[in-house]
Coordinates of N, CA and C in Angstrom, one line a residue:
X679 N -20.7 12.5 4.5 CA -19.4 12.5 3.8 C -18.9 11.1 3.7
X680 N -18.5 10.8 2.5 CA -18.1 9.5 2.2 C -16.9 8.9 2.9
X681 N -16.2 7.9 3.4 CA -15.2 7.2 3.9 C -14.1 7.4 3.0
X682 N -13.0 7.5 3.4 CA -12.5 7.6 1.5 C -10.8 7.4 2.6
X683 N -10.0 6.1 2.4 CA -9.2 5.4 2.7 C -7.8 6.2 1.5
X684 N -6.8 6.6 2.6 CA -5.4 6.4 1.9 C -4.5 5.4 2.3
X685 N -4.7 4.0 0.8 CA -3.3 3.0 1.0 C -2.2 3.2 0.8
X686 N -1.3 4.4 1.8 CA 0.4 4.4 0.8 C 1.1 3.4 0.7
X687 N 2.0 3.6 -0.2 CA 3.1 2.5 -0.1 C 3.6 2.6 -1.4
X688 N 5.0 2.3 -1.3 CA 6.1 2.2 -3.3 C 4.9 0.9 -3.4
X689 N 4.8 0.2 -3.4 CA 4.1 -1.3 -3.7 C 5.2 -1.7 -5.2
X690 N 6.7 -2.2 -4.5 CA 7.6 -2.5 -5.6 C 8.3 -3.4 -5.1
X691 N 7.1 -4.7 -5.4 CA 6.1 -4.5 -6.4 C 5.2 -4.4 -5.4
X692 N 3.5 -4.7 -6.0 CA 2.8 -5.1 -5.1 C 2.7 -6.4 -4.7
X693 N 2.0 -7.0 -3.8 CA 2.5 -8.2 -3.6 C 1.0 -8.9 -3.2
X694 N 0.5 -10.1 -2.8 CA -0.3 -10.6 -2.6 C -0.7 -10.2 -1.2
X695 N -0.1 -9.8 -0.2 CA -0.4 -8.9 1.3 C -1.2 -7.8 0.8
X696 N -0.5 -7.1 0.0 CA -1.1 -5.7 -0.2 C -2.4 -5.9 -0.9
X697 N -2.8 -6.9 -1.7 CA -4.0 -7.1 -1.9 C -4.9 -7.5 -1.2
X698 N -4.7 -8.6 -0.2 CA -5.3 -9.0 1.1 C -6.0 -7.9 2.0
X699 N -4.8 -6.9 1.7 CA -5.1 -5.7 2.8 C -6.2 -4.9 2.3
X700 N -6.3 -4.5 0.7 CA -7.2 -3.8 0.1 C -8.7 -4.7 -0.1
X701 N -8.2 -6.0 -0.2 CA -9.7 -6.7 -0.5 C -10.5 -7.0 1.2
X702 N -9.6 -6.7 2.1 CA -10.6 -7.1 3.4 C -10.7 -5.5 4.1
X703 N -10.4 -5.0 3.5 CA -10.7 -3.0 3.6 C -11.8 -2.3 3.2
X704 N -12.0 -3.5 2.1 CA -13.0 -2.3 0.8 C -14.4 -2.7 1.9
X705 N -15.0 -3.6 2.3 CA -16.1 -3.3 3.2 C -16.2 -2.2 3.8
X706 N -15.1 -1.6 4.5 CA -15.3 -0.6 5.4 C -15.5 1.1 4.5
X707 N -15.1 1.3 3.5 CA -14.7 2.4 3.0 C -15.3 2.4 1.8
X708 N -16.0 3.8 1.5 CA -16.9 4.2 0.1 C -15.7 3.9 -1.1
X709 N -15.0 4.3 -0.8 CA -13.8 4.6 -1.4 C -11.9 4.2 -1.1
X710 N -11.2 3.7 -2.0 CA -9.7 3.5 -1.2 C -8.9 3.5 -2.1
X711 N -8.4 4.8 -2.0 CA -7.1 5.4 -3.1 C -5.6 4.8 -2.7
X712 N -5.4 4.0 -3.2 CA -3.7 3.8 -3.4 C -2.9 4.6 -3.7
X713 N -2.1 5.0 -3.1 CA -1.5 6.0 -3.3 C 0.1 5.7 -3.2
X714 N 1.0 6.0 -4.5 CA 2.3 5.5 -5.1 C 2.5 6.5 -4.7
X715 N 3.9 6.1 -3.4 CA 4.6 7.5 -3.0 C 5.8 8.0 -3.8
X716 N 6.2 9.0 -4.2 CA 7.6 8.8 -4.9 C 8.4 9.5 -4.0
X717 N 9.5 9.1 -4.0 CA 10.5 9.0 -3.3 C 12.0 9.1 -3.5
X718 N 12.6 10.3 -3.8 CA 13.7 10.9 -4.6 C 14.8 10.0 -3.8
X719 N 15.1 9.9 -2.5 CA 15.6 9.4 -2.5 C 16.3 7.9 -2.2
X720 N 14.7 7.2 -2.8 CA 14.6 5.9 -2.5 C 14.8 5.1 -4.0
X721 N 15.7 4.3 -3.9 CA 15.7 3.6 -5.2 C 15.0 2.2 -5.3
X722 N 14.0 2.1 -6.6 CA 13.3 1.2 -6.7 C 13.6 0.4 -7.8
X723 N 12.9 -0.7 -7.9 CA 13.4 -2.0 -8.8 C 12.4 -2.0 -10.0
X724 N 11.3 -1.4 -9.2 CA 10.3 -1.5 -10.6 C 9.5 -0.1 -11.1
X725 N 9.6 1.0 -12.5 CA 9.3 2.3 -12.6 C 7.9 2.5 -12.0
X726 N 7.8 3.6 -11.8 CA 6.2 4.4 -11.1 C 5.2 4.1 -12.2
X727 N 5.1 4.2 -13.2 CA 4.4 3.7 -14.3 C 3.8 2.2 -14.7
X728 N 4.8 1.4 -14.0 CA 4.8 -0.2 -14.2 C 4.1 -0.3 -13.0
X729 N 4.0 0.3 -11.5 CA 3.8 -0.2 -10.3 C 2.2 0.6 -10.4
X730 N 2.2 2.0 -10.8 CA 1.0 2.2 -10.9 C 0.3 0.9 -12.0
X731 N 0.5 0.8 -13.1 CA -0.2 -0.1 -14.0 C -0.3 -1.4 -13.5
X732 N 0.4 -2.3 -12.5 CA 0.2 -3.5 -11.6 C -1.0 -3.2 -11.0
X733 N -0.7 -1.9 -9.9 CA -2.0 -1.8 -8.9 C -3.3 -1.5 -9.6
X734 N -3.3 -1.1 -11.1 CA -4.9 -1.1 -11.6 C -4.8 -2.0 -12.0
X735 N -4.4 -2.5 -13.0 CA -4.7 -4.0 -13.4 C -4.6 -5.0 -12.4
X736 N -4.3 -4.9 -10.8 CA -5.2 -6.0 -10.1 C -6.2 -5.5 -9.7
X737 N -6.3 -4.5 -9.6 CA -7.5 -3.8 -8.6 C -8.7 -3.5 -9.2
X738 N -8.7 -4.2 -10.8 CA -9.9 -3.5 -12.2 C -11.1 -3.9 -11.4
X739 N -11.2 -5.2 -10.8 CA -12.4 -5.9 -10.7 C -12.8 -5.1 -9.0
X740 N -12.4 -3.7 -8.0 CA -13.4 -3.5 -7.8 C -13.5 -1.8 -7.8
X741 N -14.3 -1.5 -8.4 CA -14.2 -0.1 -9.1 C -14.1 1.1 -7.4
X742 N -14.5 0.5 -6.1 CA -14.1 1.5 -5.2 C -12.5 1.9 -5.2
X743 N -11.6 1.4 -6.1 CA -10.6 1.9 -5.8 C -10.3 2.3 -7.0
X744 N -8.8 3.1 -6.3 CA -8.1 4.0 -7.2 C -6.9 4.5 -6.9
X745 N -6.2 4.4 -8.3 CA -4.6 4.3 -8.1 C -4.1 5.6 -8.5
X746 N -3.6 6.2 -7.4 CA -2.7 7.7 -7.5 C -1.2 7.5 -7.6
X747 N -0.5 8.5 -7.8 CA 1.2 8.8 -7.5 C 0.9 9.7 -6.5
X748 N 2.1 10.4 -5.8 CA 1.8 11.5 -4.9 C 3.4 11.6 -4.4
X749 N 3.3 12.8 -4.1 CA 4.9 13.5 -3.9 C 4.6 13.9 -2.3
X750 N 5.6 13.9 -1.0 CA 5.5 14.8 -0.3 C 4.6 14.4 0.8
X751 N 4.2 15.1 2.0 CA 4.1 14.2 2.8 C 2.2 13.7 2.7
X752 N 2.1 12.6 3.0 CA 1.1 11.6 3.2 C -0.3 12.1 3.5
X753 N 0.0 13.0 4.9 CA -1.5 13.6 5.5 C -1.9 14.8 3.9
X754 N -0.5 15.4 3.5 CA -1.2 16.2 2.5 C -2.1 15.8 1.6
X755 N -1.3 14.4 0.8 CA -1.7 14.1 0.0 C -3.6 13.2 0.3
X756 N -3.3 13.1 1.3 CA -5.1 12.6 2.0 C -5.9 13.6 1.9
X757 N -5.7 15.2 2.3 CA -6.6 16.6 1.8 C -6.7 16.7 0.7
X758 N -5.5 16.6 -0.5 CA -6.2 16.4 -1.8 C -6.7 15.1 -2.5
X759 N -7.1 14.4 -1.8 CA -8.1 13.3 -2.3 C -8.9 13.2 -1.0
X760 N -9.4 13.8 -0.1 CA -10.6 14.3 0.8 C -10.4 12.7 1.2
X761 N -9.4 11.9 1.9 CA -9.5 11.0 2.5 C -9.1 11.3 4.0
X762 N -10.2 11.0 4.6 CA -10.3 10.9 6.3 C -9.2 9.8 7.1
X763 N -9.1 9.1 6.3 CA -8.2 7.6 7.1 C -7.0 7.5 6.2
X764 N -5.9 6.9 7.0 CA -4.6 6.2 6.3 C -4.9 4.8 6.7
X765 N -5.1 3.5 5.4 CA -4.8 2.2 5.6 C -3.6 1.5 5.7
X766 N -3.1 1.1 6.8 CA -2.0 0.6 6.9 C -2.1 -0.8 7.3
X767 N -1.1 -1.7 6.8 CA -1.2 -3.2 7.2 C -0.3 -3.5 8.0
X768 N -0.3 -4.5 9.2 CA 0.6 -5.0 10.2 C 1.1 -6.4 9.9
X769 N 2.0 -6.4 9.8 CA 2.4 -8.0 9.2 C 3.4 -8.3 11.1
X770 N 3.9 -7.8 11.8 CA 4.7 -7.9 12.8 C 4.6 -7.1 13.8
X771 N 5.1 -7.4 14.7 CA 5.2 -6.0 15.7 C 6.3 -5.1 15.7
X772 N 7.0 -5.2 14.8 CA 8.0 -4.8 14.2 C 7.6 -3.0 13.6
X773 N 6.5 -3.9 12.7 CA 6.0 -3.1 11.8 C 4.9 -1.9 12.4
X774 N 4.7 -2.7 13.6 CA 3.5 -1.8 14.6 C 4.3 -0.6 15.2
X775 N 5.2 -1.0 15.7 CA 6.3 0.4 16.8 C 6.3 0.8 15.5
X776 N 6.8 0.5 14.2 CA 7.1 1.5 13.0 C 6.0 2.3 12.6
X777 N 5.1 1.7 12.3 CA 3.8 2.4 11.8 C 3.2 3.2 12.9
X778 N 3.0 3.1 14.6 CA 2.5 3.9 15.5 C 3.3 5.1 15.7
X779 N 4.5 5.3 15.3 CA 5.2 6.3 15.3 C 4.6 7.1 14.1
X780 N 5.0 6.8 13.1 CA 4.3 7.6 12.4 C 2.9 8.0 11.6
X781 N 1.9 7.3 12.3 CA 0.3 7.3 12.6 C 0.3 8.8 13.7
X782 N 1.6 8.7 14.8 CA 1.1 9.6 15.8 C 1.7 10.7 15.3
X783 N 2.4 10.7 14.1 CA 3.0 11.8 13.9 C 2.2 12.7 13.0
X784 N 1.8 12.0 12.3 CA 0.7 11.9 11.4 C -0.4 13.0 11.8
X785 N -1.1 12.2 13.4 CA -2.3 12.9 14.0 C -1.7 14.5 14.8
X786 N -0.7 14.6 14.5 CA 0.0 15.8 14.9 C -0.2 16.6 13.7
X787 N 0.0 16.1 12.8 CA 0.2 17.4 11.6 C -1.2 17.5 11.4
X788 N -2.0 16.7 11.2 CA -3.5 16.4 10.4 C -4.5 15.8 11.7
X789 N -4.7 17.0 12.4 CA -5.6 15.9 13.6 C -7.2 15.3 12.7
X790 N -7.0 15.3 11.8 CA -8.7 14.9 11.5 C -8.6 13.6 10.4
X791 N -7.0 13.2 10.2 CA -6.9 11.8 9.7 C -7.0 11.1 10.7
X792 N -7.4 10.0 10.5 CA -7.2 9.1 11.6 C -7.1 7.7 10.3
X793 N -5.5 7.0 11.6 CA -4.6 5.6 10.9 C -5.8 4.3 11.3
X794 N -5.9 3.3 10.5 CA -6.4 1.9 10.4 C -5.4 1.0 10.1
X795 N -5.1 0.6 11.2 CA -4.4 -0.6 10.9 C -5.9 -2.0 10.5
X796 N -5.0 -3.2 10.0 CA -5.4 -3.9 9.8 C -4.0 -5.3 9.9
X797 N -4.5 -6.0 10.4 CA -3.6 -7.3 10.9 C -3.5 -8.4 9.9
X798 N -2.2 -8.2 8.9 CA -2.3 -9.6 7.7 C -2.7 -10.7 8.0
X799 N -3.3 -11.5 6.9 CA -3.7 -12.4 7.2 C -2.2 -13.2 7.6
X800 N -2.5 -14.2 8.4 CA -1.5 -15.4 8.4 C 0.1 -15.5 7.8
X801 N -1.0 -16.2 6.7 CA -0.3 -16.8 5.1 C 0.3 -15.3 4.6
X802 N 0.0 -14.7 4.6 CA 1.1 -13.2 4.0 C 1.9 -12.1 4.7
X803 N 2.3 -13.1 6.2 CA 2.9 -11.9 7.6 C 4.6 -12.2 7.0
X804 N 5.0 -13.2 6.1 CA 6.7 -13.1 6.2 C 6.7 -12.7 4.6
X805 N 5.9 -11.8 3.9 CA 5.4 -11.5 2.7 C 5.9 -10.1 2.9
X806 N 6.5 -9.6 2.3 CA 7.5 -8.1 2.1 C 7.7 -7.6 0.9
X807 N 7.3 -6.9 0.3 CA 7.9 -6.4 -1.3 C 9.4 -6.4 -1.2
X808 N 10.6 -5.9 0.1 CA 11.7 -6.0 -0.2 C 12.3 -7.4 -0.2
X809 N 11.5 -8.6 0.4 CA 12.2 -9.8 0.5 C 11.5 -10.2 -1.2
X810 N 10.5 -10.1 -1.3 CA 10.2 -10.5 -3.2 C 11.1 -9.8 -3.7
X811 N 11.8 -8.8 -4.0 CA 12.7 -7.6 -4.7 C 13.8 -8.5 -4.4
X812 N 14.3 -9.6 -3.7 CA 15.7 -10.1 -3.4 C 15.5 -10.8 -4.1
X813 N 14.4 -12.1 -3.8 CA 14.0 -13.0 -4.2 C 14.3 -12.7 -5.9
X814 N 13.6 -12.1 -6.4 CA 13.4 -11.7 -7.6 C 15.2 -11.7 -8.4
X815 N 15.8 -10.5 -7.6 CA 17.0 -10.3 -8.3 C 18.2 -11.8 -8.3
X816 N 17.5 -12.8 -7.3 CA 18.7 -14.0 -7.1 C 18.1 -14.9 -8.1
X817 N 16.6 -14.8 -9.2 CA 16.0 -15.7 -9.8 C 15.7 -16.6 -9.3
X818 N 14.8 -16.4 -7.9 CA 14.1 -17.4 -7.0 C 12.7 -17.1 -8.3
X819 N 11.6 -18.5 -7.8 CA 10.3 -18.5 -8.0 C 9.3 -17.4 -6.8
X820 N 8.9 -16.3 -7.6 CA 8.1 -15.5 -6.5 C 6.2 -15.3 -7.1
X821 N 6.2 -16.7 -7.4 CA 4.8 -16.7 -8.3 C 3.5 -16.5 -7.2
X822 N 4.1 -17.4 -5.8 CA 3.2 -17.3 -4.9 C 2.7 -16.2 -4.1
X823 N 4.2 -15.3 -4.3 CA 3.9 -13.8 -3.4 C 3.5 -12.9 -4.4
X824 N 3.3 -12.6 -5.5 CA 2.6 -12.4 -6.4 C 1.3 -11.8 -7.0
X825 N 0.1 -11.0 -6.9 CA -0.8 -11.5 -7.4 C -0.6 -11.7 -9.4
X826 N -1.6 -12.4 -9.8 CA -1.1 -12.5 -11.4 C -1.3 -12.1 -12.2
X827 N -1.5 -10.6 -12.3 CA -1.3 -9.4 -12.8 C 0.1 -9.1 -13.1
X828 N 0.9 -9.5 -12.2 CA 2.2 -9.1 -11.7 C 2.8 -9.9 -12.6
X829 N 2.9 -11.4 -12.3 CA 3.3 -12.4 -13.1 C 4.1 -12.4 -14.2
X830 N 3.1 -12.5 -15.0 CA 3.4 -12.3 -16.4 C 4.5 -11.7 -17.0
X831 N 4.8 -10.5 -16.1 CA 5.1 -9.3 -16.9 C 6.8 -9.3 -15.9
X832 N 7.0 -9.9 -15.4 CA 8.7 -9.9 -14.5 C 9.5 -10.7 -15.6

């Protein structure tokens, strides 16, 4: 059976972390679906259409991946795309009590997913889509948090 990785996340936007995470991932996994959560009652800055179309257009150059939407909760959405793992990135320890909570909540509903963290690099641990999303709306330069796919088009 193939390896086959779920990366959730709004990715709004995506950011140069979230790429980090997917390019030092793809070794491990036949496959690694991104997966655009939607989220009724989360308001976002940039449409599901534009965020899906970011995440393929940086992600063209490596064909193991692949960009979903998905409604509802997470472990489901991993049985309909026959993914064994959830990829998750740690930028803090902040982010670790957050993510171990619901990793364990996770292996409660779905005991046969199993969570992958992965430790950001360095250079992308104070790197946040919601601190880019501020940055963005005060007309700071956010070229560096970025990848430049993204760029162009803000």
């Amino acid at each position: 059976m193939p390896r086959i990785a779920l990366f959730p996340g709004s990715f709004d936007p995506v950011t140069v972390g979230h790429v980090d995470i997917v390019k030092r991932s793809a070794p491990l996994f036949e496959k690694i679906v991104i997966g655009v959560g939607i989220n009724s009652t989360k308001q976002t800055m940039f449409s599901l259409e534009q965020r899906i179309k970011w995440l393929q257009e940086t992600f063209a150059d490596l064909p193991k991946v692949e960009v979903h939407s998905y409604e509802g909760l997470t472990v489901d959405f991993c049985k309909k795309c026959n993914a064994q793992y959830i990829l998750r990135g740690l930028r803090t320890s902040t982010d670790f009590q957050f993510e171990k909570a619901i990793a364990q909540m996770n292996q409660l509903l779905q005991n046969e997913i199993e969570t992958v963290f992965i430790l950001s690099s360095p250079q992308y641990s104070p790197v946040s889509s919601t601190i880019v999303r501020d940055i963005i709306r005060h007309g700071g330069d956010v070229k560096q948090f970025l990848p430049s796919t993204v760029i162009p088009k803000l």
